[in-house]
Short mmCIF file of C-alpha atoms and ligand atoms in Angstrom, two decimals:
data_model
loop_
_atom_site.label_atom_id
_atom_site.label_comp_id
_atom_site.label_asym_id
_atom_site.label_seq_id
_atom_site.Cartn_x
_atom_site.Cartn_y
_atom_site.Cartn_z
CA UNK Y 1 -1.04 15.48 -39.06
CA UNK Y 2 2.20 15.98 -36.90
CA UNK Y 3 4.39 18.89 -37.58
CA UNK Y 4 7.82 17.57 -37.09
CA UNK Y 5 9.98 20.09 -38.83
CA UNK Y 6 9.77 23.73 -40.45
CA UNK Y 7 9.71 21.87 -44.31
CA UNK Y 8 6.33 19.95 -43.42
CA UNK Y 9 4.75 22.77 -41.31
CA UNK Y 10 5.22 24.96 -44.25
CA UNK Y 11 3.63 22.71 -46.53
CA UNK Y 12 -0.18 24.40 -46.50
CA UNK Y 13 1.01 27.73 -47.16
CA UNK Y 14 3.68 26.58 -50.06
CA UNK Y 15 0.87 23.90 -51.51
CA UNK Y 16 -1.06 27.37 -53.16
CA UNK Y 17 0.32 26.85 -56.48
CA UNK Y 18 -0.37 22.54 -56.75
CA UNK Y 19 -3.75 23.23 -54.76
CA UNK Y 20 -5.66 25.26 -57.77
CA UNK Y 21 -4.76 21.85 -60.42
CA UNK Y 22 -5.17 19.12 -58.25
CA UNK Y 23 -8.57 20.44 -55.94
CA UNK Y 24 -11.38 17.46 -57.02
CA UNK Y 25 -14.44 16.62 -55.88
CA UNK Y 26 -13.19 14.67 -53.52
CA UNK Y 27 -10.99 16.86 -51.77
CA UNK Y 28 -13.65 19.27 -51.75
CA UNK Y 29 -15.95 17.55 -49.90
CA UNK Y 30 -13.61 16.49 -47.53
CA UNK Y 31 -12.48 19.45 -46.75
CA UNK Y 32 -15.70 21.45 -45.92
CA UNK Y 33 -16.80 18.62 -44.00
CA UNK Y 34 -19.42 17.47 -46.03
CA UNK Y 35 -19.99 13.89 -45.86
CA UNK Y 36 -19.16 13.85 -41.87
CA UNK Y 37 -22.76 14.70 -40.76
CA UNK Y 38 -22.31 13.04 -37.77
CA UNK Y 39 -19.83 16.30 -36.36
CA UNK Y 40 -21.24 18.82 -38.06
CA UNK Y 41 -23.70 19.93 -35.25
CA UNK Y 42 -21.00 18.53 -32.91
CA UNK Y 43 -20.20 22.29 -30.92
CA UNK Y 44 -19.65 21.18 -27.88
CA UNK Y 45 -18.17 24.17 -26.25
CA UNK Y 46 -20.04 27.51 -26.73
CA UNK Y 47 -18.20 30.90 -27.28
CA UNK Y 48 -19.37 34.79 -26.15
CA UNK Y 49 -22.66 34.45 -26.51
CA UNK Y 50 -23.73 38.25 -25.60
CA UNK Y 51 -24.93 40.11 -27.48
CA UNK Y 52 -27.05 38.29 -30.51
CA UNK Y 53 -29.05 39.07 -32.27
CA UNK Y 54 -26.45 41.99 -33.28
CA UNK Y 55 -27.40 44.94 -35.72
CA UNK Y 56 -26.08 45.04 -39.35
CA UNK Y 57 -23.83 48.54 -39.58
CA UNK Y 58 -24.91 49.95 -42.69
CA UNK Y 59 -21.39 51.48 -43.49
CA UNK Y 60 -20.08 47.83 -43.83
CA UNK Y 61 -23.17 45.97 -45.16
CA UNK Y 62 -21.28 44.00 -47.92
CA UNK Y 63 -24.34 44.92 -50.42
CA UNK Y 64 -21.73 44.56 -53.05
CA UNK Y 65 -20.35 41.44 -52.43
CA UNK Y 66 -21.21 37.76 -52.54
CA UNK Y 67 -21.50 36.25 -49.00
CA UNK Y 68 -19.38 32.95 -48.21
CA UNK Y 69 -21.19 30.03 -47.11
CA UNK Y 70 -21.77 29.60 -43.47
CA UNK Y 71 -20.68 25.93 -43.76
CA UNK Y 72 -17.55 26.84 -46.26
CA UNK Y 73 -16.40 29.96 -43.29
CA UNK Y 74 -16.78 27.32 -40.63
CA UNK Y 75 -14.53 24.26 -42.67
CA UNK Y 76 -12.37 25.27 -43.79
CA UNK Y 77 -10.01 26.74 -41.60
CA UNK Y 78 -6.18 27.56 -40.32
CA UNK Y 79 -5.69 27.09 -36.82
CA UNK Y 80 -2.20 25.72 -36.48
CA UNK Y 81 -3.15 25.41 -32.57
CA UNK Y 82 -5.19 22.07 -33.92
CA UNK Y 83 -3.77 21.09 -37.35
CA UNK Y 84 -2.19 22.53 -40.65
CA UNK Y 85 -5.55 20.27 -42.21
CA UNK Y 86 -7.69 22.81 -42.99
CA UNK Y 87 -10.72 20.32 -42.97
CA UNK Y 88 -9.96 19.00 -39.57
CA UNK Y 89 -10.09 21.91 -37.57
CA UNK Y 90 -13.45 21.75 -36.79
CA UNK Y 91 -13.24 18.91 -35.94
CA UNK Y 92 -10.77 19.00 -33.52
CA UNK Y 93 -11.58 22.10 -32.02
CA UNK Y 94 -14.75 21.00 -31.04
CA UNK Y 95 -13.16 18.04 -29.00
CA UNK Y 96 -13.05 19.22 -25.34
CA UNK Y 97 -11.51 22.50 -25.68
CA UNK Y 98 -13.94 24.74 -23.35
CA UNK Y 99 -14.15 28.71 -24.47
CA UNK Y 100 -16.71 30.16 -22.24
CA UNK Y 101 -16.14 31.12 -19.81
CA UNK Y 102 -13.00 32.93 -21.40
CA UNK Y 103 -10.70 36.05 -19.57
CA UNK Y 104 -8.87 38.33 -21.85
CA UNK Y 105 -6.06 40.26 -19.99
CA UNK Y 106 -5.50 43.85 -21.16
CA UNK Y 107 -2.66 45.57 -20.18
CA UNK Y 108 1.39 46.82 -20.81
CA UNK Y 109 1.77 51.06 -20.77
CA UNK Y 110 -2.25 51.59 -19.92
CA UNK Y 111 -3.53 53.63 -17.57
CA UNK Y 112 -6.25 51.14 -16.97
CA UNK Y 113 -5.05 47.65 -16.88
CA UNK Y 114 -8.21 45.03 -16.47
CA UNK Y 115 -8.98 41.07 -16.99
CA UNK Y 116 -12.42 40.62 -17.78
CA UNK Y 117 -14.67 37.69 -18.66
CA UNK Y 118 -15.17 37.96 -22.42
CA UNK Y 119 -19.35 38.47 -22.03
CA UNK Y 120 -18.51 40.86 -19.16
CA UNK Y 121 -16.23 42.94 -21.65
CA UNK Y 122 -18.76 42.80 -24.53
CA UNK Y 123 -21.32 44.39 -22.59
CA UNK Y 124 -18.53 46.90 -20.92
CA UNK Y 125 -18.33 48.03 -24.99
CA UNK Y 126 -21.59 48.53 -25.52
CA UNK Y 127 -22.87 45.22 -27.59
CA UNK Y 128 -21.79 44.03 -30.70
CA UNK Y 129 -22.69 44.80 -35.20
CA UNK Y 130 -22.62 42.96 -37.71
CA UNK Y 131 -20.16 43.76 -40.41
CA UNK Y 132 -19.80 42.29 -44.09
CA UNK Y 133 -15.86 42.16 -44.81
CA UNK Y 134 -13.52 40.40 -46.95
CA UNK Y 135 -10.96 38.51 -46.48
CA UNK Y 136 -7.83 37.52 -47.80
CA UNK Y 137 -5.20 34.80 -46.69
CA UNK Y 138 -1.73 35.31 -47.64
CA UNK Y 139 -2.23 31.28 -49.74
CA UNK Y 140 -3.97 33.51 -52.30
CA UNK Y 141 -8.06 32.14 -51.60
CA UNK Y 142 -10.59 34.76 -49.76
CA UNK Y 143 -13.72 34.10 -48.48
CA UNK Y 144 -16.93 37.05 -47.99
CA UNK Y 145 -17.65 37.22 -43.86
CA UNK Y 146 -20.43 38.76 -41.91
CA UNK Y 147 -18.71 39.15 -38.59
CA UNK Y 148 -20.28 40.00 -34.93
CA UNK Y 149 -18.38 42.17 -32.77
CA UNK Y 150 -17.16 45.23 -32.35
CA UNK Y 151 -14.09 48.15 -32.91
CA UNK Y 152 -11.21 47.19 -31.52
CA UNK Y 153 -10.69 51.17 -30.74
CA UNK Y 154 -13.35 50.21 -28.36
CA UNK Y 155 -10.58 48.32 -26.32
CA UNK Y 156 -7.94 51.46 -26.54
CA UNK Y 157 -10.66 53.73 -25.34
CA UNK Y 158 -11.22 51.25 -22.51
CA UNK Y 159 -7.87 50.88 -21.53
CA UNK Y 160 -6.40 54.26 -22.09
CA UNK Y 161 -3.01 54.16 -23.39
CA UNK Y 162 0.39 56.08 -22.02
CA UNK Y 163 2.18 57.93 -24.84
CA UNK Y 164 4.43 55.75 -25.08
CA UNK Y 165 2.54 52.82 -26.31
CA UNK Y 166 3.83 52.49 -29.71
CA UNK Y 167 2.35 49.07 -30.78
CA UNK Y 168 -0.65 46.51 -29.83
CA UNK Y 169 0.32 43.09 -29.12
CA UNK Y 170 -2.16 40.43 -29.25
CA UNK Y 171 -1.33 36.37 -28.05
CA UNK Y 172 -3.50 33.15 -28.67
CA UNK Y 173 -4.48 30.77 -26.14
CA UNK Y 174 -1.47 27.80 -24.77
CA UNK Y 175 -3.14 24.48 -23.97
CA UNK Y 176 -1.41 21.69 -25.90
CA UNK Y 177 -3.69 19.39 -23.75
CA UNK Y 178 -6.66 20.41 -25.52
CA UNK Y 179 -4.50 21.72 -29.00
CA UNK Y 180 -2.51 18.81 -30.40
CA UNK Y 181 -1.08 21.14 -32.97
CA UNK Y 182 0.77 23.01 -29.93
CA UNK Y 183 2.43 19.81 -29.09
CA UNK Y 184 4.67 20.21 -32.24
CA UNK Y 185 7.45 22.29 -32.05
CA UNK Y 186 7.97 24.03 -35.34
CA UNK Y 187 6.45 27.26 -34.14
CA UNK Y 188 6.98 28.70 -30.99
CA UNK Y 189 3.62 28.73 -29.50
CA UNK Y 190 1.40 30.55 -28.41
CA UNK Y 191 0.67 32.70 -31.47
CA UNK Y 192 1.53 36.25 -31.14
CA UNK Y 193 0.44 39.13 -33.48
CA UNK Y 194 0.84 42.87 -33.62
CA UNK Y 195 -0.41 46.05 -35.09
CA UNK Y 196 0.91 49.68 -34.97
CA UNK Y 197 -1.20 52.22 -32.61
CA UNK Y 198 -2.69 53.97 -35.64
CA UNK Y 199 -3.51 50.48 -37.43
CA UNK Y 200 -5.16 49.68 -34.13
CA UNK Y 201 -7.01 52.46 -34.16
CA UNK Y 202 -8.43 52.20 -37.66
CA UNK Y 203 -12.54 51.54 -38.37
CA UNK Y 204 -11.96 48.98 -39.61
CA UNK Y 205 -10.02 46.67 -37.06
CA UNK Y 206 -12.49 44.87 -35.58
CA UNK Y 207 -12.73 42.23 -32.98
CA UNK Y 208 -15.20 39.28 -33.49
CA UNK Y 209 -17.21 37.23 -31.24
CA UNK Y 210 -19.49 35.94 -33.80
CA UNK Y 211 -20.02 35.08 -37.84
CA UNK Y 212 -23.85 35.47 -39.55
CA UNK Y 213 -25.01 36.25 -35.90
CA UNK Y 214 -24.29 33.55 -33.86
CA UNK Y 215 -21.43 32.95 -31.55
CA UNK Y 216 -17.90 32.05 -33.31
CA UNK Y 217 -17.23 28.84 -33.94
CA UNK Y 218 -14.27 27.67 -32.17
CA UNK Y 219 -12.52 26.74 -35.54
CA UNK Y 220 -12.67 30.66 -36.44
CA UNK Y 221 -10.82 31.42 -33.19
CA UNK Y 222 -14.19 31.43 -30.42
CA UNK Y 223 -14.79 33.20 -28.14
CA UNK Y 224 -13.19 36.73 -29.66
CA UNK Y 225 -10.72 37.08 -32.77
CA UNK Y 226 -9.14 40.24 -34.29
CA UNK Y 227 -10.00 40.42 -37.76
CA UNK Y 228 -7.89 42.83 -40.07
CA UNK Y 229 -9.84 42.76 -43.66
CA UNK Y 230 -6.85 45.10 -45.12
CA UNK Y 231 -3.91 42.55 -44.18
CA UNK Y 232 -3.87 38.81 -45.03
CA UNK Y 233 -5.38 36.27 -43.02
CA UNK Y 234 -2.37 35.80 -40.58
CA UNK Y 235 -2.89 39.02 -38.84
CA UNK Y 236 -6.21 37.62 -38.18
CA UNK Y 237 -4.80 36.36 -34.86
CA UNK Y 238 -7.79 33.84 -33.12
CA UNK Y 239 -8.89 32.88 -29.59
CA UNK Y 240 -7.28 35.73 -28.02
CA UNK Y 241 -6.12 35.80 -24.31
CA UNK Y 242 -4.25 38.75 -23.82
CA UNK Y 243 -3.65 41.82 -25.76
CA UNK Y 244 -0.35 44.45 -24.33
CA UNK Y 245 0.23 48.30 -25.43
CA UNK Y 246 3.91 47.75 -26.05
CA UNK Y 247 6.72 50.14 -27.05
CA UNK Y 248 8.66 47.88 -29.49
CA UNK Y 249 7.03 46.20 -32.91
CA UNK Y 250 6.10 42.28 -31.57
CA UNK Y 251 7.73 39.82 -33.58
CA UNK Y 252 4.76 38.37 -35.66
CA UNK Y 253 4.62 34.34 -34.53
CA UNK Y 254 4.58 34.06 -39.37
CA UNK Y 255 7.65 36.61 -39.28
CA UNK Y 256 9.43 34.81 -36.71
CA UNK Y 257 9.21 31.72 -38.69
CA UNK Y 258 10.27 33.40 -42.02
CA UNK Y 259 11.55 36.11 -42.43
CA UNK Y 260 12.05 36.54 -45.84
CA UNK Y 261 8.31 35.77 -46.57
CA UNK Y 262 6.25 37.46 -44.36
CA UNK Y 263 6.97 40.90 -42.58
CA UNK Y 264 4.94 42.07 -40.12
CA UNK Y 265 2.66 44.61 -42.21
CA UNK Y 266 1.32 41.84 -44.55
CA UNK Y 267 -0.94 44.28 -45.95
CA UNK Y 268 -2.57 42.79 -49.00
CA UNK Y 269 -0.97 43.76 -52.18
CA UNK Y 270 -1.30 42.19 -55.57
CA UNK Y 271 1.49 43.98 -56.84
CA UNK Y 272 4.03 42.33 -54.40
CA UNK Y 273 3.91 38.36 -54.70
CA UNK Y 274 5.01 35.96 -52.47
CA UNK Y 275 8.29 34.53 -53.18
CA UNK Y 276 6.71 31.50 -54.04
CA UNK Y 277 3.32 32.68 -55.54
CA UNK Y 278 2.09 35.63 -57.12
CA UNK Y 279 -0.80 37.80 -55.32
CA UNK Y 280 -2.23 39.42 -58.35
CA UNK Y 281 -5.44 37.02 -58.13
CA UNK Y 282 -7.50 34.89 -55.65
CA UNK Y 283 -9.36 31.84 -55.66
CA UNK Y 284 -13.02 32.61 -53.95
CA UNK Y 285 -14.06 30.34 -51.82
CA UNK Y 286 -17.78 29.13 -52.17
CA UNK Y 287 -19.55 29.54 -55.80
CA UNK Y 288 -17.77 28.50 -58.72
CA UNK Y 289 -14.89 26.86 -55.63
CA UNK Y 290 -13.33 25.01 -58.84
CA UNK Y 291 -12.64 27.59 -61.15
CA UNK Y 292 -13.13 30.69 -59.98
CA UNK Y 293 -10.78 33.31 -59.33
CA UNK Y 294 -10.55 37.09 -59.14
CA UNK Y 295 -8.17 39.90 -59.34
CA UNK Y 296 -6.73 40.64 -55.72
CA UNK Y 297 -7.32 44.48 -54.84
CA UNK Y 298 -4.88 46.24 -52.95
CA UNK Y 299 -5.69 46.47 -49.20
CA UNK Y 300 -8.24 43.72 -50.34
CA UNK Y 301 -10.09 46.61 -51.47
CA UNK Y 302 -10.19 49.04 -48.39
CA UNK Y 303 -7.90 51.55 -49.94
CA UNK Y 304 -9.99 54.52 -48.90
CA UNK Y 305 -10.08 53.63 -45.41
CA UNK Y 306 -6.47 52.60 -45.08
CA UNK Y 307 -3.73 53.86 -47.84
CA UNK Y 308 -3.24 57.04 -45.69
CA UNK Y 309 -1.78 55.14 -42.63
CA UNK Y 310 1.11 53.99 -45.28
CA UNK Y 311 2.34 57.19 -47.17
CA UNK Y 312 5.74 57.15 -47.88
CA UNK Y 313 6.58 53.73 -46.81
CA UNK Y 314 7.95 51.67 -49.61
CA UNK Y 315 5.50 48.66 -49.24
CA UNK Y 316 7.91 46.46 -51.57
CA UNK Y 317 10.34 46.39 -48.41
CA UNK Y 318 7.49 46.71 -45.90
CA UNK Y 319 5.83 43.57 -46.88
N1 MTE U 401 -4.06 31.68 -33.27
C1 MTE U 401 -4.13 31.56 -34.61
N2 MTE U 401 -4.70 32.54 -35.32
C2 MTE U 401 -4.78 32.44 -36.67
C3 MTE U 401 -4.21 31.32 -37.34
C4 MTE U 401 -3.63 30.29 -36.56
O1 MTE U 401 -3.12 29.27 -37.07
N3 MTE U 401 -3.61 30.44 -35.19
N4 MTE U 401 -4.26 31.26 -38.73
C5 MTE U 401 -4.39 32.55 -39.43
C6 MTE U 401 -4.62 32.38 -40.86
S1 MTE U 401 -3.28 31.97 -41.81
C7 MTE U 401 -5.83 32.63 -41.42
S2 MTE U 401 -6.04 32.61 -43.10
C8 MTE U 401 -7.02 32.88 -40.59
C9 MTE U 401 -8.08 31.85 -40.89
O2 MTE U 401 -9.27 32.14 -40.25
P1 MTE U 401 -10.57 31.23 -40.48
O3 MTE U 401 -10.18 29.81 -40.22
O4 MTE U 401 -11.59 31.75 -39.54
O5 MTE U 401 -10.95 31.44 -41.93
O6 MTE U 401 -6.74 32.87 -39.20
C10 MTE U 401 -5.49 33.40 -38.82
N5 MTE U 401 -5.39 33.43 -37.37
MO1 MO U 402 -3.81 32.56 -43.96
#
């Protein structure tokens, strides 16, 4: 699909509300893939692959919660870098685009700037866990994922931030050779994400360089991905090259591109919809894909861990 203008790139995210009537079986099987043996075990390109087999953490062992499919996590997928088809990621992805071997620059008001091989800065961490989270995208469907990785308070630690450094700022790969969804103008590429110091610095933030212990698929955003389980699926920024300790708030790549739908906190919140869909429910990907649907929790459920970084903001304005 070719994103020519801002109307047609929009059209995933605004096709929530038509998606739940008109899903079939059809659809379905088109979009995990099914059907299209042939690419399934098509992974061409490899992504970190240190670490594995990695150890469950028993403070995030999803014992409560019903797993996603490995095949439904790894079709069905936004990556606007390849296409706004959420079946044909994987497919594309898995075309020629090489990530391993993969640097990641770290740097901006550190007192220890590096660029390190993503394997290299795995084992500089200490290894990875596995950790059962949920997750939410802002379209109002969530999915159950064991990720591999590890903190991403590991990477402050490592890189020892000035005083000053109000803000993490994370950016996706450019390479519209290998990304045909970067050859379309609509966004202004590459992807760029953010998250306050104390955000950052949370538990839970978590960067991942593998799903049900085995190296990220490059649809998910190989070879290392931040995932944020208490903000929608956005924040989630994938295939990571560079992260800076900044001063100012980044201008969020979904911000920049509307304002008026999607601030920079995107915490989840089923008490404050979507100007164009409400957020009080979700439809779960996997068992019961067709019907199925649950009540959204607010910070997808990791209240406990995460309210007190938001006291008295107003998170109706704070979106
Ligand atoms: N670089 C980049 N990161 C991204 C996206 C993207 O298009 N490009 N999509 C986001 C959205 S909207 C979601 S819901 C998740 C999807 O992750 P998944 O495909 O692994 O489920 O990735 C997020 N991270
Ligand atoms: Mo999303």
């Amino acid at each position: 699909m070719n994103i020519k203008n801002r109307k047609s790139w929009e059209l995933p995210e605004s096709a929530v509300t038509p998606e739940k009537n008109y899903l079939n079986r059809r659809h379905f099987l088109k979009t995990v893939g099914m059907g299209s043996g042939a690419l399934l075990g098509a992974s061409l390109a490899k992504g970190a692959s240190s670490g594995f087999p990695s150890i469950l953490n028993q403070d995030f062992n999803g014992e409560d919660l019903e797993k996603t499919p490995y095949d439904l996590i790894k079709g069905y997928n936004n990556f606007y870098e390849f296409t706004t088809d959420k079946g044909d990621v994987q497919k594309l992805a898995n075309k020629g685009w090489q990530t391993e071997p993969w640097d990641i620059e770290i740097k901006g008001l550190v007192d220890n700037p590096l660029k390190i091989e993503v394997n290299d800065l795995i084992k500089k961490v200490g290894g990875i866990e596995q950790r059962v989270y949920r997750f939410r995208c802002v379209e109002a469907w969530s999915m159950v994922i064991p990720w591999d990785g590890f903190p991403l308070k590991k990477i402050i630690d490592l890189a020892q931030p000035k005083s000053e450094a109000k803000y993490m700022k994370f950016t996706t790969f450019y390479d519209p050779k290998n990304a045909p969804g970067q050859r379309g103008r609509s966004i202004d590429w590459p992807y760029v994400e953010g998250l306050t110091m104390d955000e950052a610095s949370n538990e839970l933030a978590f960067m991942a360089t593998g799903i049900y212990g085995k190296p990220i698929p490059n649809q998910n955003g190989a070879p290392i991905r931040l995932v944020v389980p208490w903000k929608y699926g956005f924040k989630s920024i994938k295939s990571i090259v560079k992260i800076e300790f900044v001063k100012r708030r980044p201008l969020n790549t979904w911000q920049a591109l509307q304002p008026r739908e999607y601030g920079f906190y995107a915490n989840v919140n089923p008490k404050v919809d979507h100007p164009r869909w409400s957020q009080a429910s979700e439809r779960v990907i996997g068992a019961g894909f067709f019907s199925s649907r649950k009540p959204t929790l607010m910070f997808n459920g990791y209240e406990e861990q995460v309210a007190h970084l938001y006291e008295g903001l107003d998170l109706k304005k704070n979106y």
